[in-house]
XYZ file of C-alpha atoms in Angstrom:
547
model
C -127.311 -92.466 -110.468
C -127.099 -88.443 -111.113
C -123.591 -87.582 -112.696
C -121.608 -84.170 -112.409
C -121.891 -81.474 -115.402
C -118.796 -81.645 -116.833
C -116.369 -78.462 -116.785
C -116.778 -76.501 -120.124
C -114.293 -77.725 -122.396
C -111.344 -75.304 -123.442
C -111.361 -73.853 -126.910
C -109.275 -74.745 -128.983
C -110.036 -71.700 -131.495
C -106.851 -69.159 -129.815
C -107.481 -66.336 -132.491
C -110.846 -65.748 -130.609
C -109.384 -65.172 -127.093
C -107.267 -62.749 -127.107
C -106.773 -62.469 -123.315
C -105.470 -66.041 -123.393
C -101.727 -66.721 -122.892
C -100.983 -68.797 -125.656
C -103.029 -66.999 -128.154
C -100.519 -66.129 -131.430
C -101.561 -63.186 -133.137
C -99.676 -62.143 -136.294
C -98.070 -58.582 -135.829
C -99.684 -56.195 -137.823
C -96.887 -54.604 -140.416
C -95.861 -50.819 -139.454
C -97.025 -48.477 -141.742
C -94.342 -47.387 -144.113
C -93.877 -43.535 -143.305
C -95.252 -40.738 -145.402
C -93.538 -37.500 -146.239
C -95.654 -35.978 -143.420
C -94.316 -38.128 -141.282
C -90.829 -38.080 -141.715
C -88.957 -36.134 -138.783
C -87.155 -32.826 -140.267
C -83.828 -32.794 -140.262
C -82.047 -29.610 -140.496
C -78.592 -29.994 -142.523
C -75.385 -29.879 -141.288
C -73.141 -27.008 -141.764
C -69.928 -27.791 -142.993
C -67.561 -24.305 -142.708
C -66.904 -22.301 -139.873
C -67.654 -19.150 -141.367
C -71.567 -20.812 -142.013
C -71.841 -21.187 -138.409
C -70.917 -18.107 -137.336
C -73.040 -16.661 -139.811
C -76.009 -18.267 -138.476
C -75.252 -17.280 -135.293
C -74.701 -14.014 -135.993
C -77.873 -13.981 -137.901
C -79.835 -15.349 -134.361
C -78.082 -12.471 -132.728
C -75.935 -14.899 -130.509
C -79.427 -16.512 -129.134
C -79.456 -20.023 -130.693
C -82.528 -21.965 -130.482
C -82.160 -25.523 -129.082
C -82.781 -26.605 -132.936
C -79.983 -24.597 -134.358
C -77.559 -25.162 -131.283
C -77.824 -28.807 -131.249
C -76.599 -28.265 -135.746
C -73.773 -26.464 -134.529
C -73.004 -28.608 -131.897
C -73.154 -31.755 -134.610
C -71.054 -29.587 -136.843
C -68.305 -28.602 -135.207
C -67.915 -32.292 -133.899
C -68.057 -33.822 -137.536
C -65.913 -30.965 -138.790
C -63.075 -31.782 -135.747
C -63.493 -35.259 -136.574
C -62.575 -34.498 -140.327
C -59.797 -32.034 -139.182
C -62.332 -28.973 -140.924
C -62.219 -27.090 -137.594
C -59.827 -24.976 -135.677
C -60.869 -23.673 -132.341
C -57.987 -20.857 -132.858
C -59.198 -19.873 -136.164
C -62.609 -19.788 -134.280
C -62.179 -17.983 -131.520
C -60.310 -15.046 -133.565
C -63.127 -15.000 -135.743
C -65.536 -14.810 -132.501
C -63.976 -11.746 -131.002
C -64.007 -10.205 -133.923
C -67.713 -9.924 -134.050
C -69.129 -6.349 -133.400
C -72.669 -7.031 -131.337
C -74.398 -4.527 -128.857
C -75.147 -7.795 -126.844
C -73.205 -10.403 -125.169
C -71.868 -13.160 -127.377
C -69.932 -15.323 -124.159
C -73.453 -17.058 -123.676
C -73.425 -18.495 -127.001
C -70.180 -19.388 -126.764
C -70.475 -21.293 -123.188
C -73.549 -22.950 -124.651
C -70.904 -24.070 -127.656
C -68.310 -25.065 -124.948
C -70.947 -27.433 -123.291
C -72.717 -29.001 -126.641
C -69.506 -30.073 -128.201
C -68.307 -31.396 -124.246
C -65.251 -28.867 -124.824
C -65.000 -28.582 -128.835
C -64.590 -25.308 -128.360
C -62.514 -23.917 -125.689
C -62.946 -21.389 -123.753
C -58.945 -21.131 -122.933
C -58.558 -20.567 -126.177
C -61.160 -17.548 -126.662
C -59.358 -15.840 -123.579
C -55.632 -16.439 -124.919
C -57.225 -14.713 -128.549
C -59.298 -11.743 -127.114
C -57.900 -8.924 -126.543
C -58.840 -7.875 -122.397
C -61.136 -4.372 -123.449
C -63.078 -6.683 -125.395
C -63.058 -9.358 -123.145
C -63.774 -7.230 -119.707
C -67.110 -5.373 -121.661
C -68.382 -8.792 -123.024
C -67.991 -10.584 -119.365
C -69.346 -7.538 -117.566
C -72.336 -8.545 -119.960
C -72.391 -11.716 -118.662
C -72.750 -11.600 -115.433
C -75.797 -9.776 -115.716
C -77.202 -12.441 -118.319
C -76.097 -15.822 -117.011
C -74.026 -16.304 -113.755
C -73.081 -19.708 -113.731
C -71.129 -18.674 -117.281
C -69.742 -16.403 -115.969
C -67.951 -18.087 -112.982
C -67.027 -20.933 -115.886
C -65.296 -18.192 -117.399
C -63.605 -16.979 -114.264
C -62.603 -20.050 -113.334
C -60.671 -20.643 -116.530
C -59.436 -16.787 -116.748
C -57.736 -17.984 -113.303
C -56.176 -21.013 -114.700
C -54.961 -19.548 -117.945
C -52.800 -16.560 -115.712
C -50.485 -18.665 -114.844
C -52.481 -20.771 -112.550
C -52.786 -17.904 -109.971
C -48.935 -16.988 -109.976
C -49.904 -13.773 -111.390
C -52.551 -11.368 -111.891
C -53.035 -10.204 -115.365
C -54.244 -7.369 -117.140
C -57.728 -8.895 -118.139
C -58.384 -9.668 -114.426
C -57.424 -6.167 -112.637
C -58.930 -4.211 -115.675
C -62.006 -6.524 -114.656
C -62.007 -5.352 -111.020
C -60.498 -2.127 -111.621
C -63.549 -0.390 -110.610
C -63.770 -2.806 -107.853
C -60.812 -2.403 -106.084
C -60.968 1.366 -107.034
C -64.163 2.153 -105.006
C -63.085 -0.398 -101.993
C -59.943 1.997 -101.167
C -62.532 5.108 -101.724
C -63.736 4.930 -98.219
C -66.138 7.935 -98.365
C -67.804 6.216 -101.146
C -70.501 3.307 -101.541
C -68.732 0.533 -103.723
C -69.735 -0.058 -107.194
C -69.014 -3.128 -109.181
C -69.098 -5.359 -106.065
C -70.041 -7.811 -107.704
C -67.295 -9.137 -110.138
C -64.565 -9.026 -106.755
C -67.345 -10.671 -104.823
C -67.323 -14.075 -107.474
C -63.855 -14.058 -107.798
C -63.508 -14.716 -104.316
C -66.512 -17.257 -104.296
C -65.202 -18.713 -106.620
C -61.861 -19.528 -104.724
C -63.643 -20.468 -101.645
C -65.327 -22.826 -103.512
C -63.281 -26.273 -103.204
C -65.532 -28.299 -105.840
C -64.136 -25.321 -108.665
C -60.842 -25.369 -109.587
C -59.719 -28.519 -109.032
C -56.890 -28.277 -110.627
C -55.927 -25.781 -107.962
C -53.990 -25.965 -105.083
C -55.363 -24.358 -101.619
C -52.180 -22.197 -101.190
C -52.221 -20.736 -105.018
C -55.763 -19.522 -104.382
C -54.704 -18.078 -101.193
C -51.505 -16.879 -103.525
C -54.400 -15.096 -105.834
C -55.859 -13.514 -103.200
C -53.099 -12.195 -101.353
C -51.639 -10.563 -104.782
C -54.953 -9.060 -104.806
C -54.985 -7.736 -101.647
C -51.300 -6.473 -101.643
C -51.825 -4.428 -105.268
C -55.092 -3.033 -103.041
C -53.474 -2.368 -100.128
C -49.767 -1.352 -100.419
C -49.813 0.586 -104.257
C -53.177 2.335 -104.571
C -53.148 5.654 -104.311
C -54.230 7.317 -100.719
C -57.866 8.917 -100.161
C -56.962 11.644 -97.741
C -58.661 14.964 -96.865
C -55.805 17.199 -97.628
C -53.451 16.406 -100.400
C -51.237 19.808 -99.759
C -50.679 18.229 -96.513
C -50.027 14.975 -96.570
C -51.071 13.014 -92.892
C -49.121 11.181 -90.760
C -48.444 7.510 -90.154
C -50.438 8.222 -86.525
C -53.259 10.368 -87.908
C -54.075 7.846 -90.573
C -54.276 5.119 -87.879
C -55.945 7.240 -85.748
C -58.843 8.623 -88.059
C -58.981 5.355 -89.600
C -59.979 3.633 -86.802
C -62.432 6.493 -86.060
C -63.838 5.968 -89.283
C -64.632 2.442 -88.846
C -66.102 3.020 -85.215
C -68.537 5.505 -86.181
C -69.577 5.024 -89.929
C -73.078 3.314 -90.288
C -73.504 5.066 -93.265
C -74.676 2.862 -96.572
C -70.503 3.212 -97.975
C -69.042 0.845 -95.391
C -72.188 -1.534 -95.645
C -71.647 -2.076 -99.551
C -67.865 -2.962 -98.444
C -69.226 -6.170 -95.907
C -69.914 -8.800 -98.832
C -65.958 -8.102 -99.840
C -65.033 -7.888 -96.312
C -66.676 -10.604 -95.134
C -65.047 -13.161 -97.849
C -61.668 -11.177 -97.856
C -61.708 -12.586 -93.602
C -62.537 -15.855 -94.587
C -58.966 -16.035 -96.020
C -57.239 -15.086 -92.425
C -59.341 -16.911 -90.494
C -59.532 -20.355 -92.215
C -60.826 -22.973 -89.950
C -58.347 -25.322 -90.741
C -55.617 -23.128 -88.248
C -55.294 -23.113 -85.038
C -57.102 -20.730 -83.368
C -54.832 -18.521 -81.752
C -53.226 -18.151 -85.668
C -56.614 -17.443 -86.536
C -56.690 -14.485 -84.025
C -53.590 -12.965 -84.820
C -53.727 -13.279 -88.708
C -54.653 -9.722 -89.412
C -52.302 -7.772 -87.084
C -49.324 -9.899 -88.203
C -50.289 -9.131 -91.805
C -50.186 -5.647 -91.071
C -46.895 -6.171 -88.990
C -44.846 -8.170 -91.740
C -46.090 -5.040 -94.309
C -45.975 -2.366 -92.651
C -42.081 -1.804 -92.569
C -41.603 -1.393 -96.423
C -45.151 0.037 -97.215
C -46.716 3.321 -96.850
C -49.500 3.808 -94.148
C -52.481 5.420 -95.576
C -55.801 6.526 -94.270
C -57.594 3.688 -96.938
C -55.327 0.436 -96.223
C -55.523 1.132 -92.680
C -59.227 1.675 -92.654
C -59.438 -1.356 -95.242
C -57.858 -3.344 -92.117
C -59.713 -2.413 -89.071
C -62.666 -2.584 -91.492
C -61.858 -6.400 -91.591
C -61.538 -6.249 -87.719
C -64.874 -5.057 -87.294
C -66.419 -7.305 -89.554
C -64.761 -10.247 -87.265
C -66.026 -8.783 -83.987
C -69.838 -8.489 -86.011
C -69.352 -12.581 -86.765
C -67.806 -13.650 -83.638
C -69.960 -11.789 -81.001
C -73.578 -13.674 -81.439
C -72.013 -17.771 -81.916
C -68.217 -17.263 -80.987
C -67.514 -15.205 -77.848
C -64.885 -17.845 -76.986
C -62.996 -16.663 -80.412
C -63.291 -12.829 -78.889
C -61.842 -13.924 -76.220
C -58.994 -15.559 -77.900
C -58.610 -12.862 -80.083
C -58.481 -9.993 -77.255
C -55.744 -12.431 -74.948
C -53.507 -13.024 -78.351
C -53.423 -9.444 -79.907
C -52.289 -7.788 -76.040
C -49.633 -10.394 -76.109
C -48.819 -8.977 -79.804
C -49.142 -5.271 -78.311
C -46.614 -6.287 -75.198
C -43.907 -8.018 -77.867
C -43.513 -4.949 -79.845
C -43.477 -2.605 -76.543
C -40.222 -3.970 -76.412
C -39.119 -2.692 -79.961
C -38.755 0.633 -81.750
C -41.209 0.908 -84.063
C -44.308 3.037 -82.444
C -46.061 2.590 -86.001
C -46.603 -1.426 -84.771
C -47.761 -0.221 -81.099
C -50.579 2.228 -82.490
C -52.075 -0.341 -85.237
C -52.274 -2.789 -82.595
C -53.993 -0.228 -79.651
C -56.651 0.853 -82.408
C -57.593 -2.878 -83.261
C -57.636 -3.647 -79.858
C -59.726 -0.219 -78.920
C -62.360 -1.587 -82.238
C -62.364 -4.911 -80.740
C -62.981 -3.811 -77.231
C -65.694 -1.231 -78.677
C -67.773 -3.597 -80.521
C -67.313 -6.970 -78.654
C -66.942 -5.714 -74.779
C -70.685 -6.076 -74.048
C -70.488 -9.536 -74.861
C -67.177 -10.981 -73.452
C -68.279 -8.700 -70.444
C -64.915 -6.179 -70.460
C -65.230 -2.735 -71.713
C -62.096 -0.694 -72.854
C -61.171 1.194 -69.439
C -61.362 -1.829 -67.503
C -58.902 -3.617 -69.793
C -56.729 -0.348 -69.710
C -56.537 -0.432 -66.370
C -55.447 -4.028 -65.793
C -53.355 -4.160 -68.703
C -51.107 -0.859 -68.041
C -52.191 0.991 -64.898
C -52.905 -1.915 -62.240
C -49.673 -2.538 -60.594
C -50.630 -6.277 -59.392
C -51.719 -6.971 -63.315
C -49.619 -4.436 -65.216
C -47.935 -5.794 -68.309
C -45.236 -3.358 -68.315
C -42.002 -5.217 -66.749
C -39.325 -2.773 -67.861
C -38.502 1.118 -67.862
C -38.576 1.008 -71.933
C -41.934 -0.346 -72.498
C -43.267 2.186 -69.679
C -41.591 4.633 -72.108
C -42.644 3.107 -75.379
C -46.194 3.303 -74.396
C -46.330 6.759 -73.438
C -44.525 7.235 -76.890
C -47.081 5.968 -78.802
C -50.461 7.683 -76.119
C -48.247 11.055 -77.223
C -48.511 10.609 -80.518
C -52.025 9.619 -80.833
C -53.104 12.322 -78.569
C -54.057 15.325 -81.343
C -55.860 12.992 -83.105
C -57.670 10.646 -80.553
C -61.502 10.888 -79.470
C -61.975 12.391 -76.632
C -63.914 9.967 -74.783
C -60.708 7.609 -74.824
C -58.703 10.714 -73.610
C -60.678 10.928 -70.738
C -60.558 7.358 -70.305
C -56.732 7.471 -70.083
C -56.586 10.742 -67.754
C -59.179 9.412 -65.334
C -56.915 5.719 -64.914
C -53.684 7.737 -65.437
C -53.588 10.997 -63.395
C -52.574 9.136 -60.207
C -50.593 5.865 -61.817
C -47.813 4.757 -59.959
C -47.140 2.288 -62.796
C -45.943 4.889 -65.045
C -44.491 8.303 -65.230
C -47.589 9.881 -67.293
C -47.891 13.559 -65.750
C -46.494 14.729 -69.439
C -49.047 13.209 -70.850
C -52.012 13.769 -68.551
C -51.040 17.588 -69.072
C -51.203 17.421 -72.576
C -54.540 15.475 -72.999
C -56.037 17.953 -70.587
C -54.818 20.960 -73.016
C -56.182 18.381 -75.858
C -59.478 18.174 -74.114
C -60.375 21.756 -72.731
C -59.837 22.872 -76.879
C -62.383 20.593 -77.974
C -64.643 21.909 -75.042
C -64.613 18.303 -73.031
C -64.149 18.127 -69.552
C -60.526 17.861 -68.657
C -61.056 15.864 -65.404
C -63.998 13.538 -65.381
C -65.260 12.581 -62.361
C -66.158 9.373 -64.022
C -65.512 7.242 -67.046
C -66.866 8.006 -69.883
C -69.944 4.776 -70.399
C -68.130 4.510 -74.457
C -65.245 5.697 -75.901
C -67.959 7.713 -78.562
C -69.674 9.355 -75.866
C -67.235 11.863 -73.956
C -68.400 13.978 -70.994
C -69.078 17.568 -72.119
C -67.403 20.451 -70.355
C -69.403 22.728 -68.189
C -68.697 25.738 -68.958
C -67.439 26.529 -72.649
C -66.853 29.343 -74.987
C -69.372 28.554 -77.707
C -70.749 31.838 -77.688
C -67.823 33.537 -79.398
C -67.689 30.276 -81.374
C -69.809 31.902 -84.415
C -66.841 32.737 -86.890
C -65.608 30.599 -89.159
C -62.985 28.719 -87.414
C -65.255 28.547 -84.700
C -67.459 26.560 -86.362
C -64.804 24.888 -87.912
C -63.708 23.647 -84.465
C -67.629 22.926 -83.560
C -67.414 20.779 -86.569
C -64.343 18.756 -86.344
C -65.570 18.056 -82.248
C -68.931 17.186 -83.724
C -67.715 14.511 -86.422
C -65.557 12.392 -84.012
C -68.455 12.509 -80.520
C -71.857 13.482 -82.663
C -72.504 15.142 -79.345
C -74.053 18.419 -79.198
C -72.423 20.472 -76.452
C -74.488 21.325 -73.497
C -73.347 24.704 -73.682
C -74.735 25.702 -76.886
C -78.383 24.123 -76.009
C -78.422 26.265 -72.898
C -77.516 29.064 -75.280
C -80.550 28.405 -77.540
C -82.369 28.988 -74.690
C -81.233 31.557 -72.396
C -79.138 33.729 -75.324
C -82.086 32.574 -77.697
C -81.806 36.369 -79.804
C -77.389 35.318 -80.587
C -78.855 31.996 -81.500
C -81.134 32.931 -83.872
C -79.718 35.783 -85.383
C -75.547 35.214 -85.214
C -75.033 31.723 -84.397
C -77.389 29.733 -87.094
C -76.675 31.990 -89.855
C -72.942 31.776 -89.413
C -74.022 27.868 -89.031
C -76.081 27.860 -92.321
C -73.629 29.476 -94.628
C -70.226 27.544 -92.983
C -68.158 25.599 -95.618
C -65.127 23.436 -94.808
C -62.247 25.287 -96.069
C -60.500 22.503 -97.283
C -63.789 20.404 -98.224
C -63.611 17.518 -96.450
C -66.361 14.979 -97.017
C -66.262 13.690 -93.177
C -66.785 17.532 -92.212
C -69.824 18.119 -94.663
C -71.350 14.836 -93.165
C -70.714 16.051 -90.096
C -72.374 19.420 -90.986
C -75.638 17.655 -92.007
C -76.088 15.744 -89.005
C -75.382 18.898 -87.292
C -78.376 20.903 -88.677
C -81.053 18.210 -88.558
C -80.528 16.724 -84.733
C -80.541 20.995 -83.920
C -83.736 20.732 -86.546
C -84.915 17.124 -84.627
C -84.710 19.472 -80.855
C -86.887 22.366 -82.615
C -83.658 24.474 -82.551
C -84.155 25.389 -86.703
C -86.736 24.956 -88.665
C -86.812 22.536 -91.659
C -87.012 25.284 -94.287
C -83.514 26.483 -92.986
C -82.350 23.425 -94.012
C -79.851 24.360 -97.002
C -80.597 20.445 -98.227
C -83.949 19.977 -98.265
């Protein structure tokens, strides 16, 4: 009888198996620790005046060693009542330093979760200190910065009021954004503040309508009390020649001074067109701002170009994902334009023609409706006319009059092309004085056709730019050449077939001309004059007075 092996039997000695479950080894002790071992501990500092000296002495850059003290300091001292955060911050700002000290203190105001306040430091400093230090900051640490913002808003009254520290921050700002000729400097502390109260996660605290409150007292102490950047100060311009240029301005500048104005622009539009109103409020938000001012405020060349500026950079957003809003925006602003027809302010009449002739200009490609066609059926078309009554017939011409001297051309010939043979309105005045307007600016006084863009008029046949070598001549040349950048036919056939007056009379008198009155839009002007007649091979590049 064979028998089975047996298992092998389990061993009962559990120190030797160390894999086994119910094995008990005894824990070996810890080893006690040696000096070596023992984790340094820097000590605490127990005055205020020791912590800002070592701060002072790290030239405000802490390391994470000596930050984490402070922060354990100034909490023990608070807890003990050995700290004052007034007594602090007066002490702080007091500090002389060639570098910024706000990003030590913001690293203070996080490690002690608000120990130190950064209310307090704004309430203590005084705002020359305070605008150098956070025009530091920005520069260093960005996110700081808009901390400090955010509480520079809440401490001024929660946005009732704008005070000193925050327009002598954007002084230089708001300066260069009226100086319309100029490429803006210091973009960049206007361009957080109004981040910063688009931003609906930051100040909480803060109601929707006192950030639009903020803005709004920004935009009014911008708009309606800075000084005017005209061309002649001796002679101050008109309510309809500011309007006028200034939409001229914004329809033909590409240069780099109106592109460092978009970021601004951009977020200043945000504000009237908030997606939360109804569209057609949306639309009309910019006129009717201009509207409700414009009674009690002086027109200028800069708030008006400030305006359609903001109307351009609508028509720039809208035309590639919202032609629908373009749309809107054309139908609601004519229906402005008819209401105040009916009134007696022209001022009202010629804001709203110039937005709707930069609207027109920049969006009528896409919505499919160019400027003369909408002239026509708004005003000159009797089945589609607008015009119900004698005194809106009369208000419009008003208003045409009065733009006339200072008008591009192209838009001139535009209205004498639709409105030599109107029925819909008595406009033979007019016709005859935009013909006169035309023939001495050396345009053709009765197209044959429309002009293709109200920047491109049709040049006259025959002209007088031959005896146009003196001064004023070229002044007039000039002036022509700043508002069409159209060389005149006239003077290219001269090159050619009077080629001896063109060298010899007509580009010297060219190369030494000087606007008498130096205007910066007629010394552009002059440049781009000389190098598209340099560009044709009309001059040579060592003519060039720039180069």
């Amino acid at each position: 009888m064979h028998t089975l092996p047996l298992p092998p039997l389990r061993s009962l000695v559990l120190q030797h198996h160390t894999q086994d479950t119910l094995s008990i080894t005894p824990p070996t002790p810890p080893t006690p620790p040696t000096p070596h071992t023992l984790p340094h501990r820097q000590p605490l500092l127990t005055s205020q005046q020791e912590i800002l000296s070592l701060i002072v002495a790290c030239h405000y850059n802490l390391s994470p060693t000596d930050r984490t003290t402070v922060c354990q300091s100034i909490a023990i001292m608070k807890r003990h009542l050995k700290f004052s955060c007034v007594t602090f911050a007066q002490q702080w700002c007091q500090q002389k330093s060639t570098v910024s000290c706000l990003t030590a203190y913001h690293q203070l105001w996080e490690g002690t979760g608000g120990g130190v306040s950064l209310d307090v430091l704004l309430h203590q400093a005084s705002p020359v200190w305070l605008v150098e230090q956070l025009k530091q900051l920005v520069l260093e640490d960005p996110t700081a910065y808009q901390d400090f913002m955010a509480r520079l808003v809440a401490v001024e009254e929660k946005g009732a009021a704008v005070n000193s520290t925050l327009l002598l921050l954007l002084s230089s700002a708001l300066d260069r954004l009226m100086d319309i000729n100029e490429s803006m400097i210091d973009s960049i502390y206007l361009v957080y503040l109004l981040e910063l109260l688009q931003e609906k996660q930051k100040l909480l605290w803060m109601r929707w309508e006192e950030r639009l409150g903020v803005v709004e007292a920004i935009l009014d102490k911008v708009l309606w009390t800075h000084r005017d950047i005209s061309k002649d100060t001796s002679h101050p311009m008109t309510k309809e020649q500011c309007l006028v240029d200034a939409k001229i301005f914004i329809c033909t500048d590409t240069s780099d001074a109106f592109h460092s104005r978009i970021p601004v622009l951009s977020l200043v539009l945000q504000w009237f067109t908030e997606s939360e109103m109804p569209l057609s409020q949306q639309c009309q938000s910019i006129p009717v701002y201009f509207l409700h001012h414009c009674t009690t405020h002086r027109i200028t060349l800069s708030n008006s170009a400030l305006l359609f500026g903001l109307c351009r950079i609508a028509c720039s957003e809208w035309q590639t994902a919202h032609v629908a809003k373009c749309v809107a925006c054309l139908h609601a602003t004519t229906d402005l334009l008819v209401e105040q027809l009916a009134g007696h302010d022209a001022t009202k009449v010629i804001f709203l023609l110039g937005y709707l002739q930069i609207l027109l200009h920049f969006t009528g490609s896409q919505i499919h409706l160019h400027y003369s066609a909408w002239f026509h059926s708004t005003w000159v078309d009797k089945h589609t006319t607008r015009i119900h009554s004698k005194k809106e017939g009369q208000m419009l011409l008003q208003c045409l009059e009065a733009m006339a001297p200072y008008e591009l051309p192209a838009i001139l010939q535009i209205h004498v092309r639709l409105m030599q043979h109107c029925h819909t309105l008595p406009a033979s005045s007019y016709v005859a004085m935009v013909k006169a307007r035309l023939v001495s600016l050396d345009m053709e006084p009765c197209p044959k056709q429309i002009p293709l863009s109200i920047l491109a008029p049709l040049l006259a046949d025959v002209t007088h730019i031959r005896q146009g070598h003196t001064q004023q001549g070229i002044h007039t040349l000039m002036v022509a050449y700043a508002k069409t950048s159209t060389i005149p036919k006239s003077l290219l056939e001269d090159s050619i077939f009077h080629a001896r007056w063109f060298k010899t009379t007509f580009v010297p008198a060219l190369l030494q001309w000087k606007p008498h009155d130096g205007a910066p839009f007629l010394i552009k002007a002059h440049q781009r004059f000389l190098h598209a007649l340099c560009q044709m091979g009309k001059i040579s590049t060592p003519l060039l007075p720039f180069t």
